[in-house]
PDB file of C-alpha atoms in Angstrom:
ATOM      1  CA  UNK E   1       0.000   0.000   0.000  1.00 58.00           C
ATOM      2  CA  UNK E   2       2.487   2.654   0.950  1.00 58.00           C
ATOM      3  CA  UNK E   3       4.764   1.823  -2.171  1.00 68.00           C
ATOM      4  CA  UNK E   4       1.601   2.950  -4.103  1.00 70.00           C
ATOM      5  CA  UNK E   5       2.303   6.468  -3.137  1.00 76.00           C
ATOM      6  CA  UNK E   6       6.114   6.098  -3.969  1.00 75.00           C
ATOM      7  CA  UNK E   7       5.677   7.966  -7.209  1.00 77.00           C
ATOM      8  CA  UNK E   8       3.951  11.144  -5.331  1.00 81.00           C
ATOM      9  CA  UNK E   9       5.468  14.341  -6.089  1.00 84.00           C
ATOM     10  CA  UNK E  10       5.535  15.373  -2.351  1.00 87.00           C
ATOM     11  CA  UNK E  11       7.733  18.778  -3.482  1.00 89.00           C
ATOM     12  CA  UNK E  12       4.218  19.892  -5.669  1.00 88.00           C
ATOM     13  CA  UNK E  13       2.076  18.534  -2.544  1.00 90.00           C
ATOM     14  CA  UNK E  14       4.039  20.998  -0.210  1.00 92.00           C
ATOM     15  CA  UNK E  15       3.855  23.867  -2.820  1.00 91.00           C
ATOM     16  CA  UNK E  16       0.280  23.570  -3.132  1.00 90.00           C
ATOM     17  CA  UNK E  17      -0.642  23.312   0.398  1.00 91.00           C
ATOM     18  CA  UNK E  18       1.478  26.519   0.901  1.00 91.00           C
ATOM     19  CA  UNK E  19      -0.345  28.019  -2.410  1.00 90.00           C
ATOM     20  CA  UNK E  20      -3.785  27.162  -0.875  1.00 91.00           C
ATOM     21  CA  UNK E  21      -2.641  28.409   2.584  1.00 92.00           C
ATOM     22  CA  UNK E  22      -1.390  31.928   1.554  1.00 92.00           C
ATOM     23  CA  UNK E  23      -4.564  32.377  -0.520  1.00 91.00           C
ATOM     24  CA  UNK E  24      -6.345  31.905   2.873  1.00 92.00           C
ATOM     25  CA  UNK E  25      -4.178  33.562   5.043  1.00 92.00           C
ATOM     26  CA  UNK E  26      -4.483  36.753   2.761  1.00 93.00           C
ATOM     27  CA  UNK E  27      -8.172  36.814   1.580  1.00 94.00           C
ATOM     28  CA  UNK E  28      -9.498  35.810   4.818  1.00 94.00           C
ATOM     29  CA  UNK E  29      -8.860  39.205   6.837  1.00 95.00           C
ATOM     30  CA  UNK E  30     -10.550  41.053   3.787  1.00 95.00           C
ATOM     31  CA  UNK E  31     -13.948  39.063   3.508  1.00 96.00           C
ATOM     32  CA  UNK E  32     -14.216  39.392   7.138  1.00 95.00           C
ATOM     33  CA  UNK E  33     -13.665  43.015   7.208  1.00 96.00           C
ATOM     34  CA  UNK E  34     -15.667  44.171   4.185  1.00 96.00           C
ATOM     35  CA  UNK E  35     -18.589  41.349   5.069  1.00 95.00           C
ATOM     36  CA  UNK E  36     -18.877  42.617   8.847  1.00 93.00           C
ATOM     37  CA  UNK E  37     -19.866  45.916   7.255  1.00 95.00           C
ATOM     38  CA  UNK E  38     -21.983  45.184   4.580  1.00 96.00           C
ATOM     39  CA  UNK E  39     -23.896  42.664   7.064  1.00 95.00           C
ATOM     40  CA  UNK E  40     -24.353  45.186   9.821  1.00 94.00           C
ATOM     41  CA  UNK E  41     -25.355  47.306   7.472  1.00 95.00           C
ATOM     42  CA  UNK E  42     -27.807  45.183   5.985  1.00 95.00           C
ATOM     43  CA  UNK E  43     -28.974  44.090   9.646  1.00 93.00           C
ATOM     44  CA  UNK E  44     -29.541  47.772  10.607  1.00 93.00           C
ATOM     45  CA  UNK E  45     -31.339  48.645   7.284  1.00 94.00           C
ATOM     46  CA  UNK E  46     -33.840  45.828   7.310  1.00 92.00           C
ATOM     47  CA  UNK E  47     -37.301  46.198   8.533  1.00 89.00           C
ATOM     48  CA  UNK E  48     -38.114  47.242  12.218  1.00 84.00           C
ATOM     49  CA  UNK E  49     -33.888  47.815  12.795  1.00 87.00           C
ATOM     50  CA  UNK E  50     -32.679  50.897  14.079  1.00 86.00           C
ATOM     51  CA  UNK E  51     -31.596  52.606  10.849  1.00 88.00           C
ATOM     52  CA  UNK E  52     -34.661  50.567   9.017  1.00 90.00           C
ATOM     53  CA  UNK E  53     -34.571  52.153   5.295  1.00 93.00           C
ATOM     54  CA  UNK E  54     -35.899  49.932   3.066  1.00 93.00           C
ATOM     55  CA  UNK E  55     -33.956  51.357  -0.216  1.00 96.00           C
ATOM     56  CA  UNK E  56     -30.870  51.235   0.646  1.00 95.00           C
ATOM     57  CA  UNK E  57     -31.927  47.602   2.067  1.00 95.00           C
ATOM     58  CA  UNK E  58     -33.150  46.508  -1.216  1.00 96.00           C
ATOM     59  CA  UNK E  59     -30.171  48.128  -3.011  1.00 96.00           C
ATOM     60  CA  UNK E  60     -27.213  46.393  -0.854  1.00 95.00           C
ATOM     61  CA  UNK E  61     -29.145  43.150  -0.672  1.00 95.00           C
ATOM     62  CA  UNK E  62     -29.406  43.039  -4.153  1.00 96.00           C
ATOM     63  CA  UNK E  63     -25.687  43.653  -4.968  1.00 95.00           C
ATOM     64  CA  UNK E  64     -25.125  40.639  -2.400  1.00 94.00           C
ATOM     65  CA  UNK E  65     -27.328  38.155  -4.135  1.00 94.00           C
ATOM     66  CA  UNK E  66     -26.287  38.877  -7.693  1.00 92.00           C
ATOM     67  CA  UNK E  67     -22.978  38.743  -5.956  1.00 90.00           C
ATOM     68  CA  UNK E  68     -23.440  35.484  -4.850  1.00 89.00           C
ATOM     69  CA  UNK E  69     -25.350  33.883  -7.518  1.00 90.00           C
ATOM     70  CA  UNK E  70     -22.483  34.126 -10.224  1.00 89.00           C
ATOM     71  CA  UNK E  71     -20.730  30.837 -10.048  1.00 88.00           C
ATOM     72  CA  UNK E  72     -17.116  31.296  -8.750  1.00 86.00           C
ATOM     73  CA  UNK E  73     -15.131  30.672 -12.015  1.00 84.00           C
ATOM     74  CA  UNK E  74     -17.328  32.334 -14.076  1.00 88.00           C
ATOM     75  CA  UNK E  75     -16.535  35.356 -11.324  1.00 87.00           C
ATOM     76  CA  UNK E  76     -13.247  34.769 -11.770  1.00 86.00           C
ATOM     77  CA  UNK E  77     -12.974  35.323 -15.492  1.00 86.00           C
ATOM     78  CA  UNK E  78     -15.007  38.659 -15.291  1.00 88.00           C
ATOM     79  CA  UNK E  79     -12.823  40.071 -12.877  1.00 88.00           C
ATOM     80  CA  UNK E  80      -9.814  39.633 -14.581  1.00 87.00           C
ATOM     81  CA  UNK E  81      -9.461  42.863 -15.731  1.00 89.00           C
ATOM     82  CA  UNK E  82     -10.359  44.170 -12.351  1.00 90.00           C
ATOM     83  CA  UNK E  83      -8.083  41.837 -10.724  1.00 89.00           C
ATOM     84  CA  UNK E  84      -5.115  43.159 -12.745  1.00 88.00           C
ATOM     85  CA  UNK E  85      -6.029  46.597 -11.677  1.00 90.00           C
ATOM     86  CA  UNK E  86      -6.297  45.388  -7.792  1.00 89.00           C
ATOM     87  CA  UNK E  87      -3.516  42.871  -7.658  1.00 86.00           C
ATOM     88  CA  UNK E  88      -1.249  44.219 -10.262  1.00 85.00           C
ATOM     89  CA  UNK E  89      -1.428  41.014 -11.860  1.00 82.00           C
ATOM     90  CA  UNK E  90      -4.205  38.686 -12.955  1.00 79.00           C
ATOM     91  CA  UNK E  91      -2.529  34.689 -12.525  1.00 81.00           C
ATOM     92  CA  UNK E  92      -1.215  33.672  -9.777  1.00 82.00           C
ATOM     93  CA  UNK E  93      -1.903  33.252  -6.306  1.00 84.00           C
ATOM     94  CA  UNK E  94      -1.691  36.996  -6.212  1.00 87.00           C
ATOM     95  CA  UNK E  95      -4.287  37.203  -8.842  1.00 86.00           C
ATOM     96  CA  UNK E  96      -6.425  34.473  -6.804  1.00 88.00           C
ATOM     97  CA  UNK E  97      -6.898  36.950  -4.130  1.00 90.00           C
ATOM     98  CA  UNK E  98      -9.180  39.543  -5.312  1.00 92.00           C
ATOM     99  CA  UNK E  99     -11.843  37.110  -6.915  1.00 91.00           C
ATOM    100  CA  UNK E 100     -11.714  34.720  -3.268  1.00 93.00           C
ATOM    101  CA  UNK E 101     -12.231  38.159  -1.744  1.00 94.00           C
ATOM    102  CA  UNK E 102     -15.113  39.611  -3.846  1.00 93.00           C
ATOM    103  CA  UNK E 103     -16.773  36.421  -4.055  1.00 92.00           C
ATOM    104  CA  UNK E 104     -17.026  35.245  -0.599  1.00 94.00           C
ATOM    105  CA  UNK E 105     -17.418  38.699   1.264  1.00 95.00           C
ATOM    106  CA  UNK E 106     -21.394  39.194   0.505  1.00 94.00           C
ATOM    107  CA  UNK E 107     -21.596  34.817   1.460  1.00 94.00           C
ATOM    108  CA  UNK E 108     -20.356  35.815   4.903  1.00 96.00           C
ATOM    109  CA  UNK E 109     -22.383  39.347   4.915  1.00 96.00           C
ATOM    110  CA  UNK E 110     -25.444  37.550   4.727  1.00 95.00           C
ATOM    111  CA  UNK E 111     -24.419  35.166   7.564  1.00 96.00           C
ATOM    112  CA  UNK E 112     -23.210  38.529   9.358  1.00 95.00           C
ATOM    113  CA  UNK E 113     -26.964  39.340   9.162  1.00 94.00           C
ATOM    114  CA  UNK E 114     -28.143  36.047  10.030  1.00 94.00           C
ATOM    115  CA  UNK E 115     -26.378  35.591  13.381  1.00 93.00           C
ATOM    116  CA  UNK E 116     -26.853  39.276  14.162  1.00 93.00           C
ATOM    117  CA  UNK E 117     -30.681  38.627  14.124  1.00 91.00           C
ATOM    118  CA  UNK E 118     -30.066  35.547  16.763  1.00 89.00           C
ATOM    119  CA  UNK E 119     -29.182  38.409  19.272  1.00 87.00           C
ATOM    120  CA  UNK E 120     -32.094  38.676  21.987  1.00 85.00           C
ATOM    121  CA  UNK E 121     -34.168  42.032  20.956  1.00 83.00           C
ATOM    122  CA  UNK E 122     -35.338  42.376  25.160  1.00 85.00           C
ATOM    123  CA  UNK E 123     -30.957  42.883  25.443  1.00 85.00           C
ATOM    124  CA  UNK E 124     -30.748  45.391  22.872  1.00 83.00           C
ATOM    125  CA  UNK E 125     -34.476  47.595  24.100  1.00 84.00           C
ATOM    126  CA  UNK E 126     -32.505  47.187  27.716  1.00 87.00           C
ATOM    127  CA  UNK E 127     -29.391  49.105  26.546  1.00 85.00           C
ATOM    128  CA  UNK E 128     -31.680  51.400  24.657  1.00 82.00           C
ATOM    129  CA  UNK E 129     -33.461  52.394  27.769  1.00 86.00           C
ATOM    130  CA  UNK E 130     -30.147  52.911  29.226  1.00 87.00           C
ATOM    131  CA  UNK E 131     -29.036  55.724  27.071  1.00 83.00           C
ATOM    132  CA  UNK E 132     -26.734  53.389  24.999  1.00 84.00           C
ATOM    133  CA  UNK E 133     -26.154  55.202  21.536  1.00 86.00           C
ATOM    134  CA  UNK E 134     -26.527  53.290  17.777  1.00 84.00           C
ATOM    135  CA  UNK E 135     -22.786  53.013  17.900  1.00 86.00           C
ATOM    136  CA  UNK E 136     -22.430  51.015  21.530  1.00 88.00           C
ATOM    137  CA  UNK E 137     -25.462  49.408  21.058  1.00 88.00           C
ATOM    138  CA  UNK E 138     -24.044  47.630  17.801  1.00 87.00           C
ATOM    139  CA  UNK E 139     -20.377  47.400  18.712  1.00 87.00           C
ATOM    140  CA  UNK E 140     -20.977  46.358  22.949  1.00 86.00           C
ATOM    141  CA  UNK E 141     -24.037  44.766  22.413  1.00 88.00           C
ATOM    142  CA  UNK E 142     -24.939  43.061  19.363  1.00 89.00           C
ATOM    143  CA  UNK E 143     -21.304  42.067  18.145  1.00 88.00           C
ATOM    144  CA  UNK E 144     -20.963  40.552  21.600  1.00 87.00           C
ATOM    145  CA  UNK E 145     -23.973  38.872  22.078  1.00 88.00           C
ATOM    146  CA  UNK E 146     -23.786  37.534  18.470  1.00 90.00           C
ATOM    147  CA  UNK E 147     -20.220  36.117  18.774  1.00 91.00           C
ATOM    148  CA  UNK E 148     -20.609  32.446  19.131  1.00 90.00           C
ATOM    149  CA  UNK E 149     -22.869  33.200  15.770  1.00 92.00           C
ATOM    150  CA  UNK E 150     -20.531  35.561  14.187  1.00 94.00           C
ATOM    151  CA  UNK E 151     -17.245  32.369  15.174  1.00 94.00           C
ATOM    152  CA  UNK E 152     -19.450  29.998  13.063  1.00 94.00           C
ATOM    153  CA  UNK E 153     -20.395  32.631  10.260  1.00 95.00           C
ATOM    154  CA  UNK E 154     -16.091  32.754   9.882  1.00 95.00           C
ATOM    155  CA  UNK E 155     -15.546  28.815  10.005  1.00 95.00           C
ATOM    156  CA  UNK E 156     -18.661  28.305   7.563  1.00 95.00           C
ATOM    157  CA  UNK E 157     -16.723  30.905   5.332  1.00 94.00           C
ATOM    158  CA  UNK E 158     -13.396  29.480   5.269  1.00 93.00           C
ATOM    159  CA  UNK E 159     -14.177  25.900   5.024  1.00 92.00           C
ATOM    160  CA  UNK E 160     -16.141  27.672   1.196  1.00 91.00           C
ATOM    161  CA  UNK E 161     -13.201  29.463   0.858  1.00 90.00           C
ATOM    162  CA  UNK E 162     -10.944  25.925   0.688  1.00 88.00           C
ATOM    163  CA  UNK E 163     -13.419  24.735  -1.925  1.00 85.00           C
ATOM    164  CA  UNK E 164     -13.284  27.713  -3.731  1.00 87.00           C
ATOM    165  CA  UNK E 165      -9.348  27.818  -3.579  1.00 85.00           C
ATOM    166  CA  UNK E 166      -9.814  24.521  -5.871  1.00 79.00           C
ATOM    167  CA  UNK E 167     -10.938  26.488  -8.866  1.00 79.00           C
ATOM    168  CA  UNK E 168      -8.207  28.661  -8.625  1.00 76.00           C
ATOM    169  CA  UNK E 169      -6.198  26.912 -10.927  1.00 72.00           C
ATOM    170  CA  UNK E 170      -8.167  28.646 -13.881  1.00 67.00           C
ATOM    171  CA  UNK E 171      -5.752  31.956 -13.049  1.00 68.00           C
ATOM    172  CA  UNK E 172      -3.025  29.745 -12.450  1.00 73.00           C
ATOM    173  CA  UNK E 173      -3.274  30.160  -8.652  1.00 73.00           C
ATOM    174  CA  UNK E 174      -2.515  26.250  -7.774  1.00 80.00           C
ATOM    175  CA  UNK E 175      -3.280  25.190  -4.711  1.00 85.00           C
ATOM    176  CA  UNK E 176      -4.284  22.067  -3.614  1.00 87.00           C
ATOM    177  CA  UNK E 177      -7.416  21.516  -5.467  1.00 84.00           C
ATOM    178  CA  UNK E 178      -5.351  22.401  -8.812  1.00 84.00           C
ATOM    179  CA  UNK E 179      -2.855  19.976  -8.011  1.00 86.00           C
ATOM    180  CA  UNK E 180      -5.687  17.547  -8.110  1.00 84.00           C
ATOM    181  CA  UNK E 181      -7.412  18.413 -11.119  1.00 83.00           C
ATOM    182  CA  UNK E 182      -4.168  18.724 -13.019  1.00 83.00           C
ATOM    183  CA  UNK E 183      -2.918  15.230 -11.567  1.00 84.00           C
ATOM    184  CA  UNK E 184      -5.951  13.282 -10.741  1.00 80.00           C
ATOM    185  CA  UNK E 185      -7.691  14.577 -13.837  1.00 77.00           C
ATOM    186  CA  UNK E 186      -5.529  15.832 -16.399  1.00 80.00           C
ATOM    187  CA  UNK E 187      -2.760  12.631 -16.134  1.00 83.00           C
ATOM    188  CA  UNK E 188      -4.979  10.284 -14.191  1.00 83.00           C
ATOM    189  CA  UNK E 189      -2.364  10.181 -11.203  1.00 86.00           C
ATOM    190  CA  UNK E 190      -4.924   8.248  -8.860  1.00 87.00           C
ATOM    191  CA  UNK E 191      -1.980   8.104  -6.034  1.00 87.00           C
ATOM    192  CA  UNK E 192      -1.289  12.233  -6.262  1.00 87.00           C
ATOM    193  CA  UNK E 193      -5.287  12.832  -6.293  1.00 87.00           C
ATOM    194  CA  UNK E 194      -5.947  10.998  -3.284  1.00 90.00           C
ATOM    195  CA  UNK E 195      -2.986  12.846  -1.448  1.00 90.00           C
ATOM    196  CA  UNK E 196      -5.079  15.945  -2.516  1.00 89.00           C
ATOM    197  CA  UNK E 197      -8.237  14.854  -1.209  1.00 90.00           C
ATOM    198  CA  UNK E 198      -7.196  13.714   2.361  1.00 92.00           C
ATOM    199  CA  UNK E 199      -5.674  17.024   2.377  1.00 92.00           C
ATOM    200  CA  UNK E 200      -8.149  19.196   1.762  1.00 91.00           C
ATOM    201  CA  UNK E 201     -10.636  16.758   4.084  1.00 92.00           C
ATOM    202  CA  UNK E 202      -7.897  17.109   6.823  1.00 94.00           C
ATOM    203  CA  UNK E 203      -7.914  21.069   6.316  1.00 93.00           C
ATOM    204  CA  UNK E 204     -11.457  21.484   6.382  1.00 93.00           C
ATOM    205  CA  UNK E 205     -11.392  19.030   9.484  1.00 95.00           C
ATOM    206  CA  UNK E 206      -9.114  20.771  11.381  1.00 95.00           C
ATOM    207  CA  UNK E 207     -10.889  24.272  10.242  1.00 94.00           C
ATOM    208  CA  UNK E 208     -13.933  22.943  11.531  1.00 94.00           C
ATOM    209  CA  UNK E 209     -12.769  21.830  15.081  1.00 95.00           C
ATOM    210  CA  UNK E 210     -11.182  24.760  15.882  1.00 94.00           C
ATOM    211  CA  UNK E 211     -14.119  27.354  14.793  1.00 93.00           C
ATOM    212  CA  UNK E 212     -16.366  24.544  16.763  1.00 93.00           C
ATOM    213  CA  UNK E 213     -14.040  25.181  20.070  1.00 93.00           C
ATOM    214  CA  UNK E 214     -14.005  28.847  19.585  1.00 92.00           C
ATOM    215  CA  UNK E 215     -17.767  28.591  19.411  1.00 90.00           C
ATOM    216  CA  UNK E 216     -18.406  26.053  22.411  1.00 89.00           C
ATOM    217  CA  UNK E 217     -15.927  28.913  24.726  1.00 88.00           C
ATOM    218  CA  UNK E 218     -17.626  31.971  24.069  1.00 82.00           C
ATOM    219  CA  UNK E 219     -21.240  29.661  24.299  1.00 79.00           C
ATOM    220  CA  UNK E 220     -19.974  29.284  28.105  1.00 66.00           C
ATOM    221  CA  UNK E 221     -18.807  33.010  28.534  1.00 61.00           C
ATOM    222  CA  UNK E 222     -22.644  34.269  27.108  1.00 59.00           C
ATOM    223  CA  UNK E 223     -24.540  31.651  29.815  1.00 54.00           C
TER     224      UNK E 223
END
């Protein structure tokens, strides 16, 4: 058995787990960023919120379900020009970035939204009465009592993030799931496509546990 996986280029396995990782590692901070804000801000915009306006509602979640209803490498190819204006390049891991980015912020906006509606609505009338302004009321109460939601809206997003890290091959960007379409697929390597999948199933695994720790900690701290 393990003289069927002599032949496995294990110097392409490393470089494509280290492709896949930087692509994470650099588009992650950015989808979190720009989707906190566009899902506050739909949260806060939708009906019976505190800055309830139902145009500029309809207008962002629009733009976040066209957004998300373009399949990923179709995305990838329209951006290209964009991409080379972002990224200064459009192949590449580099050029992997802004498509992962653009693609997967308005997925985790809407989860953003989701989890913030979880939050209890007696907490946030409470620091209302108190005199709490818009601005603590979102950022000391909602964001806090949403966080177990908001650790699980981040895991959910990265574990589509590996997934969508496998298409990015099309620009060139390896990573694992390149490796094995171009091995498994391309030159029927059966040995170097199984590497691939335990990989990613490892990854995801190990994504998935931690983000499920996270979550279980701060459940504890809320009770």
């Amino acid at each position: 058995m393990i003289s069927y996986f002599d032949n496995v280029r294990w110097d392409e396995v490393y470089k494509a787990t280290k492709q896949t990782l930087i692509m994470l590692e650099f588009s992650l901070p950015y989808i979190v960023a720009i989707g906190f804000v566009i899902g506050i801000l739909l949260f806060l915009t939708s009906s019976k919120q505190m800055l309830e306006n139902k145009v500029i509602y309809a207008i962002i979640s629009f733009v976040v379900n066209v957004m998300r209803s373009v399949p990923f490498v179709i995305l990838i190819i329209v951006l290209l020009p964009l991409t080379k204006i972002i990224a200064g390049t459009s192949i590449g891991v580099k050029g992997a970035i802004p498509p992962l980015v653009i693609a997967a912020a308005p997925f985790f906006a809407r989860l953003v939204e989701s989890a913030l509606r979880e939050v209890d609505h007696g907490v946030v009338e409470a620091a209302q009465a108190m005199g709490a302004t818009k601005w603590q009321i979102v950022w000391r109460v909602m964001l806090r009592e949403s966080r177990a939601g908001l650790i699980t809206a981040i895991t959910i997003t990265m574990v589509t993030l590996v997934s969508y890290t496998a298409m990015a091959g099309i620009v060139g960007g390896g990573g694992i799931g390149d490796l094995a379409i171009r091995y498994g697929h391309h030159r029927y390597r059966i040995d170097m496509l199984i590497v691939s999948v335990v990989l990613i199933v490892v990854l995801v695994q190990l994504m998935q546990m931690f983000g499920d720790r996270l979550v279980r900690y701060f459940s504890k701290k809320q009770l």
